[in-house]
Amino acid sequence: MASTIEYTPPDHYLVDELFTDEHKIVRGAIRDWVNKSVLPVIEDYCNRAEFPRHLIKELGDIGAFGPFIPNEYGGAGMDHIAYGLIMQELERGDTGIRSAASVQTSLVMYPIFQFGSEEQKRNYLPRLASGEIIGCFGLTEPNHGSDPGSMVTRITDKGDHYLLNGAKLWITNSTIADISIVWAKDDNNVIRGMIVEKGWEGLTAPETHGKWSLRASVTGELVFDNVKVPKDNILPNVKGLKGPLSCLSSARYGIAWGAIGAAMDCFDAAVRYSKERIQFGKPIAAKQLQQKKLAEALTEITKAQLLAWRLGSLRNQGKATPAMISMAKRNNVEMALNIARDTRQILGAMGITNDYPMMRHMMNLESVITYEGTHDIHLLITGEAITGIPAYK
Ligand SMILES: Cc1cc2nc3c(=O)[nH]c(=O)nc-3n(C[C@H](O)[C@H](O)[C@H](O)COP(=O)(O)OP(=O)(O)OC[C@H]3O[C@@H](n4cnc5c(N)ncnc54)[C@H](O)[C@@H]3O)c2cc1C
């Protein structure tokens, strides 16, 4: 573990100067928490394919849930760059931990804050912020992944309540969630969001096993068999696909930052190792081929840092479009995956072991390049921004 705890994050373009003191304090606090609470246990949890659930309360305590949600609802009232830096530091620890914070913040707290009634906000947000309760987000279905608008999960109006029927698949934290934000079509074929609580009759959440990626994160289904949903649990202020898509924009924004953390962790471990490992009488860091890998990694990290910072500034001003977010998510995740692969090679055989973080990050990033919109779909969103033609349809 020493290789990751002795950590020198790269900052070739003095990007630190773009952050406020508050940003740096928040980043430092999360980095210290990752060193103390995540790195010592994460390989073990990944080996056992288990989510370190005890960290949920600690994530609440360090302010990782809902950092941009106002104080009156239990959030920290910070800006989007602070949120991004929190995601970066958490994903340096592990994508599973960042995913838990992303889902809770962007896919559960954000829709309640943005589209919920005052009563829903006061009831759920403070408890989600503190980690007292865990939420999940049910959009993807067995037969509808990239095309969620074709979902078949339905609510039927029964007067004072709805009956919910259908199934959601690949849902992060579904098996442990106290509440689920579920998206389903109503009798008029309009997509509505709702808050479904654990323990309601007809709701089951079986776990999905056998993942080689995101092993320290729980993934499962949500199955609804005539689940009675009170009308008060519908999110009143949004209708249509823009509801879930705006949540995804917030989460994808966080992923664009999170991926940088994974890449920085791999880069730092590779620099350290390459200076210590002697072959042919010299450190491998002295060899041009290894310097090429490190130089290219630093270049890509630097570009990703600047992209994320600019996107964060635009998001703070309300100017970041979904297409801008797509570009950053796509670029930064591919960047991190390539760096995980290249830096693993720098370590030779040692790179495949769990003494170093590369293989774990690499396997995790295979999920990140697929979830929250696949790499292909984000490319097509950029294509649509250029041409005005949605080629994914
Ligand atoms: C670990 C994990 C956690 C997840 N957590 C959640 C969660 O919490 N909540 C949730 O709702 N979902 C979650 N997901 C689901 C995730 O968002 C979907 O996997 C993703 O949207 C892709 O859907 P799919 O897997 O069905 O792939 P598909 O949509 O079937 O795509 C398969 C392939 O076809 C390509 N493709 C699809 N459409 C087009 C097109 N029009 N043009 C060109 N190529 C296309 C895709 O790029 C991909 O390569 C999670 C997934 C994973 C792996």
XYZ file of C-alpha atoms and ligand atoms in Angstrom:
446
model
C 0.000 0.000 0.000
C 2.960 2.325 0.558
C 3.128 3.153 -3.149
C -0.313 4.781 -3.106
C -0.132 6.475 0.281
C 3.120 8.228 -0.647
C 1.214 10.233 -3.181
C 2.416 13.171 -5.288
C -0.419 14.240 -7.579
C 0.795 15.637 -10.907
C 0.192 19.342 -11.594
C 2.341 20.215 -14.599
C 0.368 23.333 -15.572
C -0.067 24.710 -12.032
C -3.785 24.001 -12.231
C -3.807 24.365 -8.440
C -3.607 28.118 -8.951
C -7.073 27.975 -10.521
C -8.622 26.630 -7.319
C -9.769 28.701 -4.350
C -8.529 28.045 -0.826
C -11.875 26.399 -0.068
C -11.424 24.022 -3.031
C -7.969 23.042 -1.796
C -9.116 22.534 1.805
C -11.968 20.284 0.651
C -9.690 18.336 -1.678
C -7.108 17.887 1.079
C -9.707 16.637 3.548
C -11.054 14.049 1.105
C -7.521 12.985 0.137
C -6.634 12.426 3.802
C -9.832 10.449 4.339
C -9.077 8.248 1.311
C -5.576 7.587 2.669
C -6.945 6.700 6.084
C -10.181 4.872 5.349
C -10.151 3.617 1.742
C -6.642 2.623 0.689
C -5.941 0.294 3.639
C -9.055 -1.809 2.928
C -9.964 -1.438 -0.731
C -7.985 -4.321 -2.253
C -9.471 -6.683 0.287
C -13.044 -5.583 -0.454
C -12.381 -5.886 -4.199
C -10.975 -9.368 -3.760
C -14.118 -10.363 -1.880
C -16.388 -8.470 -4.321
C -17.956 -6.631 -1.403
C -18.957 -3.005 -0.895
C -17.317 -1.441 2.190
C -20.661 -0.392 3.531
C -19.237 0.980 6.781
C -17.818 3.854 4.703
C -21.282 5.253 3.898
C -21.613 7.031 7.237
C -18.049 8.351 6.949
C -18.790 9.660 3.427
C -21.702 11.556 4.952
C -19.483 12.898 7.732
C -16.844 14.233 5.310
C -19.480 16.004 3.187
C -19.206 13.773 0.105
C -22.993 13.485 -0.263
C -24.646 16.500 -1.872
C -21.764 18.984 -1.635
C -23.592 21.437 -3.945
C -26.989 21.001 -2.223
C -27.811 24.051 -0.023
C -27.117 23.890 3.721
C -30.799 24.132 4.624
C -31.317 20.657 3.144
C -28.206 19.167 4.754
C -25.766 19.759 1.872
C -22.556 21.754 2.017
C -23.654 24.535 -0.362
C -20.372 24.360 -2.283
C -19.792 24.979 -5.987
C -19.413 22.464 -8.778
C -15.621 22.599 -8.818
C -15.590 21.504 -5.174
C -17.943 18.666 -6.130
C -15.597 17.710 -8.978
C -12.536 17.697 -6.729
C -14.345 15.477 -4.218
C -15.125 13.014 -7.020
C -11.495 13.158 -8.185
C -10.134 12.307 -4.753
C -12.673 9.561 -4.090
C -11.938 7.863 -7.409
C -8.235 8.010 -6.708
C -9.252 5.672 -3.845
C -11.613 3.521 -5.896
C -14.331 3.959 -8.503
C -16.744 2.013 -6.286
C -16.466 4.640 -3.557
C -16.817 7.496 -6.045
C -19.811 5.742 -7.603
C -21.567 5.544 -4.236
C -21.072 9.295 -3.733
C -22.030 10.085 -7.351
C -25.259 8.111 -7.168
C -26.245 9.538 -3.786
C -25.451 13.116 -4.853
C -26.314 13.407 -8.541
C -28.843 10.655 -9.082
C -30.774 10.720 -5.799
C -30.310 14.060 -3.983
C -30.176 16.139 -7.173
C -33.571 14.972 -8.560
C -35.242 15.371 -5.160
C -33.732 18.849 -4.796
C -34.473 19.898 -8.371
C -37.839 18.236 -8.990
C -39.187 17.301 -5.551
C -41.844 18.975 -3.392
C -40.756 20.966 -0.351
C -41.986 18.122 1.838
C -39.947 15.544 -0.109
C -36.835 17.729 0.151
C -37.187 18.165 3.910
C -38.002 14.508 4.455
C -35.191 12.897 2.450
C -32.305 15.291 1.704
C -30.834 15.751 5.215
C -30.852 11.998 5.837
C -29.238 11.317 2.456
C -26.596 13.990 3.119
C -25.594 12.477 6.451
C -25.508 8.917 5.104
C -28.315 7.858 7.452
C -30.114 6.498 4.395
C -28.767 5.285 1.014
C -30.430 5.888 -2.334
C -30.239 4.353 -5.804
C -31.341 5.398 -9.306
C -33.417 3.084 -11.481
C -33.372 4.033 -15.143
C -31.716 1.200 -17.121
C -33.889 -1.823 -17.938
C -33.009 -5.310 -19.147
C -33.952 -4.373 -22.733
C -33.358 -0.607 -22.634
C -29.869 0.675 -21.827
C -28.595 3.382 -24.182
C -32.203 4.057 -25.200
C -33.982 4.703 -21.875
C -36.819 6.570 -23.627
C -38.130 3.166 -24.776
C -38.511 1.945 -21.174
C -41.442 -0.339 -20.428
C -41.675 0.077 -16.633
C -45.099 1.611 -15.966
C -47.257 3.278 -13.368
C -51.026 2.872 -13.581
C -53.294 5.464 -11.962
C -55.508 3.902 -9.277
C -57.041 7.075 -7.858
C -55.144 7.893 -4.667
C -52.037 5.880 -5.674
C -50.212 4.340 -8.623
C -49.349 0.708 -9.238
C -45.745 0.276 -10.421
C -44.753 -2.695 -12.599
C -41.536 -3.520 -14.448
C -37.837 -4.087 -13.792
C -34.581 -2.157 -13.696
C -31.146 -3.733 -14.174
C -27.551 -2.695 -13.410
C -28.587 -0.478 -10.542
C -25.754 0.659 -8.261
C -26.627 0.087 -4.579
C -30.090 -1.342 -5.370
C -29.752 -4.141 -2.805
C -28.851 -1.822 0.079
C -30.889 1.245 -0.864
C -33.437 2.669 1.559
C -35.004 4.658 -1.280
C -34.925 4.356 -5.077
C -35.496 7.109 -7.597
C -37.439 5.192 -10.237
C -38.340 6.376 -13.735
C -41.472 4.881 -15.293
C -44.092 5.764 -17.913
C -47.580 6.824 -16.854
C -50.910 6.100 -18.544
C -50.146 8.879 -21.080
C -46.721 7.381 -21.893
C -44.990 10.263 -20.123
C -41.858 9.437 -18.095
C -42.299 10.303 -14.397
C -39.859 10.097 -11.507
C -40.834 8.736 -8.111
C -39.389 7.878 -4.719
C -39.884 4.208 -3.886
C -39.095 3.060 -0.363
C -37.447 -0.179 0.736
C -39.835 -2.709 2.222
C -42.863 -1.813 0.105
C -44.824 -4.883 -0.916
C -43.935 -6.156 -4.387
C -40.441 -4.607 -4.472
C -37.414 -6.931 -4.663
C -33.759 -6.109 -5.351
C -31.638 -9.169 -6.226
C -27.873 -8.681 -6.506
C -25.972 -9.054 -9.793
C -22.956 -11.325 -9.279
C -19.880 -12.153 -11.324
C -18.534 -8.662 -12.079
C -14.828 -8.314 -12.857
C -15.271 -4.542 -12.628
C -16.464 -2.305 -9.788
C -16.063 -5.190 -7.401
C -16.195 -2.926 -4.338
C -19.636 -1.672 -5.389
C -23.022 -3.392 -5.172
C -24.981 -3.706 -8.392
C -28.417 -5.258 -8.653
C -31.933 -5.207 -10.011
C -35.116 -3.492 -8.947
C -38.189 -5.605 -9.667
C -41.659 -4.093 -9.239
C -44.677 -6.369 -8.986
C -47.751 -4.208 -8.399
C -45.896 -1.891 -6.018
C -48.298 0.665 -4.533
C -46.763 4.149 -4.884
C -48.570 6.977 -3.026
C -49.151 10.000 -5.262
C -47.160 12.116 -2.803
C -44.077 10.116 -3.798
C -44.116 11.289 -7.417
C -41.533 14.014 -8.146
C -44.006 16.764 -9.059
C -41.795 19.165 -10.975
C -40.552 17.206 -13.984
C -42.046 15.189 -16.827
C -40.311 13.371 -19.678
C -36.803 12.157 -20.414
C -35.244 15.482 -19.414
C -35.777 14.443 -15.764
C -33.375 11.484 -15.769
C -31.098 13.101 -18.367
C -30.461 16.152 -16.194
C -29.488 13.838 -13.308
C -27.128 12.030 -15.673
C -25.580 15.349 -16.699
C -24.717 16.024 -13.069
C -23.301 12.519 -12.590
C -21.345 12.544 -15.862
C -19.842 15.870 -14.866
C -18.580 14.244 -11.653
C -17.214 11.276 -13.599
C -15.165 13.627 -15.811
C -13.361 14.668 -12.604
C -13.351 11.240 -10.986
C -11.497 9.642 -13.895
C -8.653 12.122 -13.365
C -8.210 10.789 -9.825
C -7.851 7.205 -11.077
C -5.345 8.339 -13.738
C -3.316 10.376 -11.215
C -3.103 7.402 -8.874
C -1.775 5.154 -11.676
C 0.648 7.831 -12.881
C 2.050 8.508 -9.419
C 2.579 4.812 -8.687
C 4.312 4.334 -12.066
C 6.676 7.301 -11.629
C 7.691 6.038 -8.209
C 8.206 2.452 -9.388
C 10.115 3.424 -12.538
C 12.693 5.323 -10.470
C 13.203 2.372 -8.112
C 13.229 -0.549 -10.532
C 16.715 -1.240 -11.920
C 17.185 -3.149 -15.182
C 20.337 -3.227 -17.323
C 22.102 -1.297 -14.562
C 19.793 1.727 -14.565
C 16.343 2.663 -13.298
C 13.742 1.915 -15.975
C 12.808 5.616 -15.623
C 16.047 6.313 -17.522
C 14.793 4.418 -20.594
C 13.254 6.461 -23.372
C 10.361 4.052 -23.962
C 9.241 4.308 -20.329
C 9.673 8.095 -20.362
C 7.455 8.200 -23.457
C 4.656 6.414 -21.566
C 5.040 8.751 -18.563
C 5.305 11.905 -20.693
C 2.201 11.005 -22.670
C 0.315 10.181 -19.476
C 1.215 13.534 -17.928
C 0.191 15.357 -21.094
C -3.209 13.640 -21.134
C -3.794 14.211 -17.404
C -2.957 17.888 -17.843
C -5.413 18.253 -20.741
C -8.092 16.444 -18.733
C -7.502 18.701 -15.693
C -7.973 21.808 -17.807
C -11.070 20.407 -19.502
C -12.618 19.561 -16.121
C -11.731 22.921 -14.588
C -13.216 24.861 -17.506
C -16.328 22.676 -17.486
C -16.686 23.269 -13.739
C -16.420 27.035 -14.225
C -19.101 26.872 -16.911
C -21.309 24.694 -14.718
C -20.981 27.213 -11.887
C -22.247 29.864 -14.309
C -25.069 27.622 -15.585
C -23.488 27.481 -19.050
C -22.284 23.855 -19.255
C -24.391 22.079 -21.891
C -25.039 18.306 -21.914
C -22.864 18.078 -25.057
C -19.953 19.761 -23.254
C -20.351 17.315 -20.381
C -20.428 14.373 -22.820
C -17.135 15.461 -24.335
C -15.406 15.719 -20.960
C -16.810 12.426 -19.644
C -15.790 10.615 -22.818
C -12.337 12.145 -23.088
C -11.381 11.831 -19.443
C -12.553 8.248 -18.973
C -10.724 7.070 -22.100
C -7.667 8.996 -20.931
C -7.746 7.253 -17.537
C -8.282 3.802 -19.031
C -5.343 4.255 -21.422
C -3.134 5.482 -18.575
C -4.128 2.535 -16.371
C -3.113 0.146 -19.178
C 0.132 1.927 -20.080
C 1.297 2.448 -16.506
C 0.550 -1.189 -15.689
C 3.056 -2.146 -18.382
C 5.681 0.087 -16.778
C 5.472 -2.134 -13.702
C 5.965 -5.358 -15.666
C 4.731 -8.399 -13.745
C 4.305 -6.393 -10.525
C 1.666 -4.368 -12.349
C -0.784 -7.259 -12.351
C -0.751 -7.628 -8.559
C -2.872 -5.919 -5.950
C 0.227 -4.339 -4.430
C -0.379 -1.607 -7.013
C -3.628 0.037 -8.070
C -3.462 -0.178 -11.874
C -5.351 -3.407 -12.541
C -8.126 -2.429 -10.141
C -8.515 1.010 -11.721
C -8.349 -0.529 -15.201
C -11.104 -3.024 -14.449
C -13.223 -0.338 -12.770
C -12.833 2.038 -15.683
C -14.299 -0.600 -18.032
C -17.601 0.062 -16.240
C -17.105 3.806 -16.207
C -16.581 3.867 -19.979
C -19.956 2.088 -20.316
C -22.198 3.555 -17.625
C -23.773 6.999 -17.604
C -23.832 6.861 -21.402
C -21.421 4.654 -23.308
C -18.270 5.918 -24.999
C -20.009 5.510 -28.379
C -23.138 7.387 -27.347
C -21.101 10.336 -26.037
C -19.256 10.478 -29.339
C -22.603 10.612 -31.139
C -23.800 13.382 -28.806
C -20.726 15.375 -29.851
C -21.531 14.509 -33.472
C -25.035 15.840 -32.954
C -23.625 19.065 -31.461
C -21.551 19.535 -34.620
C -24.079 18.525 -37.273
C -27.456 18.949 -35.625
C -28.186 15.325 -36.609
C -28.721 12.742 -33.796
C -27.037 9.693 -35.384
C -27.841 7.518 -32.328
C -31.562 7.468 -33.255
C -21.361 -1.295 -12.881
C -22.542 -0.601 -13.504
C -23.346 0.220 -12.731
C -24.473 0.847 -13.281
N -25.275 1.603 -12.479
C -26.462 2.083 -12.987
C -27.407 2.752 -12.131
O -27.148 2.988 -10.940
N -28.610 3.121 -12.647
C -28.941 2.883 -13.951
O -30.066 3.242 -14.348
N -28.067 2.269 -14.785
C -26.841 1.855 -14.333
N -25.950 1.198 -15.165
C -26.356 0.905 -16.543
C -25.594 1.696 -17.588
O -25.972 3.053 -17.554
C -25.839 1.025 -18.945
O -25.073 -0.161 -18.925
C -25.471 1.888 -20.120
O -26.387 2.941 -20.273
C -25.424 1.096 -21.432
O -26.560 0.313 -21.591
P -26.409 -1.251 -21.949
O -25.413 -1.840 -21.036
O -27.761 -1.818 -21.998
O -25.749 -1.271 -23.396
P -26.509 -1.134 -24.805
O -27.339 0.088 -24.825
O -27.150 -2.427 -25.126
O -25.268 -0.912 -25.771
C -24.438 -2.001 -26.213
C -23.422 -1.450 -27.191
O -24.114 -0.870 -28.317
C -23.705 0.474 -28.488
N -24.848 1.267 -28.953
C -26.070 1.382 -28.362
N -26.840 2.218 -29.071
C -26.094 2.655 -30.112
C -26.332 3.560 -31.182
N -27.482 4.207 -31.329
N -25.336 3.766 -32.091
C -24.147 3.139 -31.947
N -23.859 2.264 -30.957
C -24.831 2.042 -30.038
C -23.222 0.939 -27.138
O -22.308 2.009 -27.260
C -22.569 -0.327 -26.589
O -21.261 -0.421 -27.082
C -24.782 0.638 -14.651
C -23.925 -0.163 -15.428
C -22.816 -0.763 -14.879
C -21.921 -1.610 -15.740
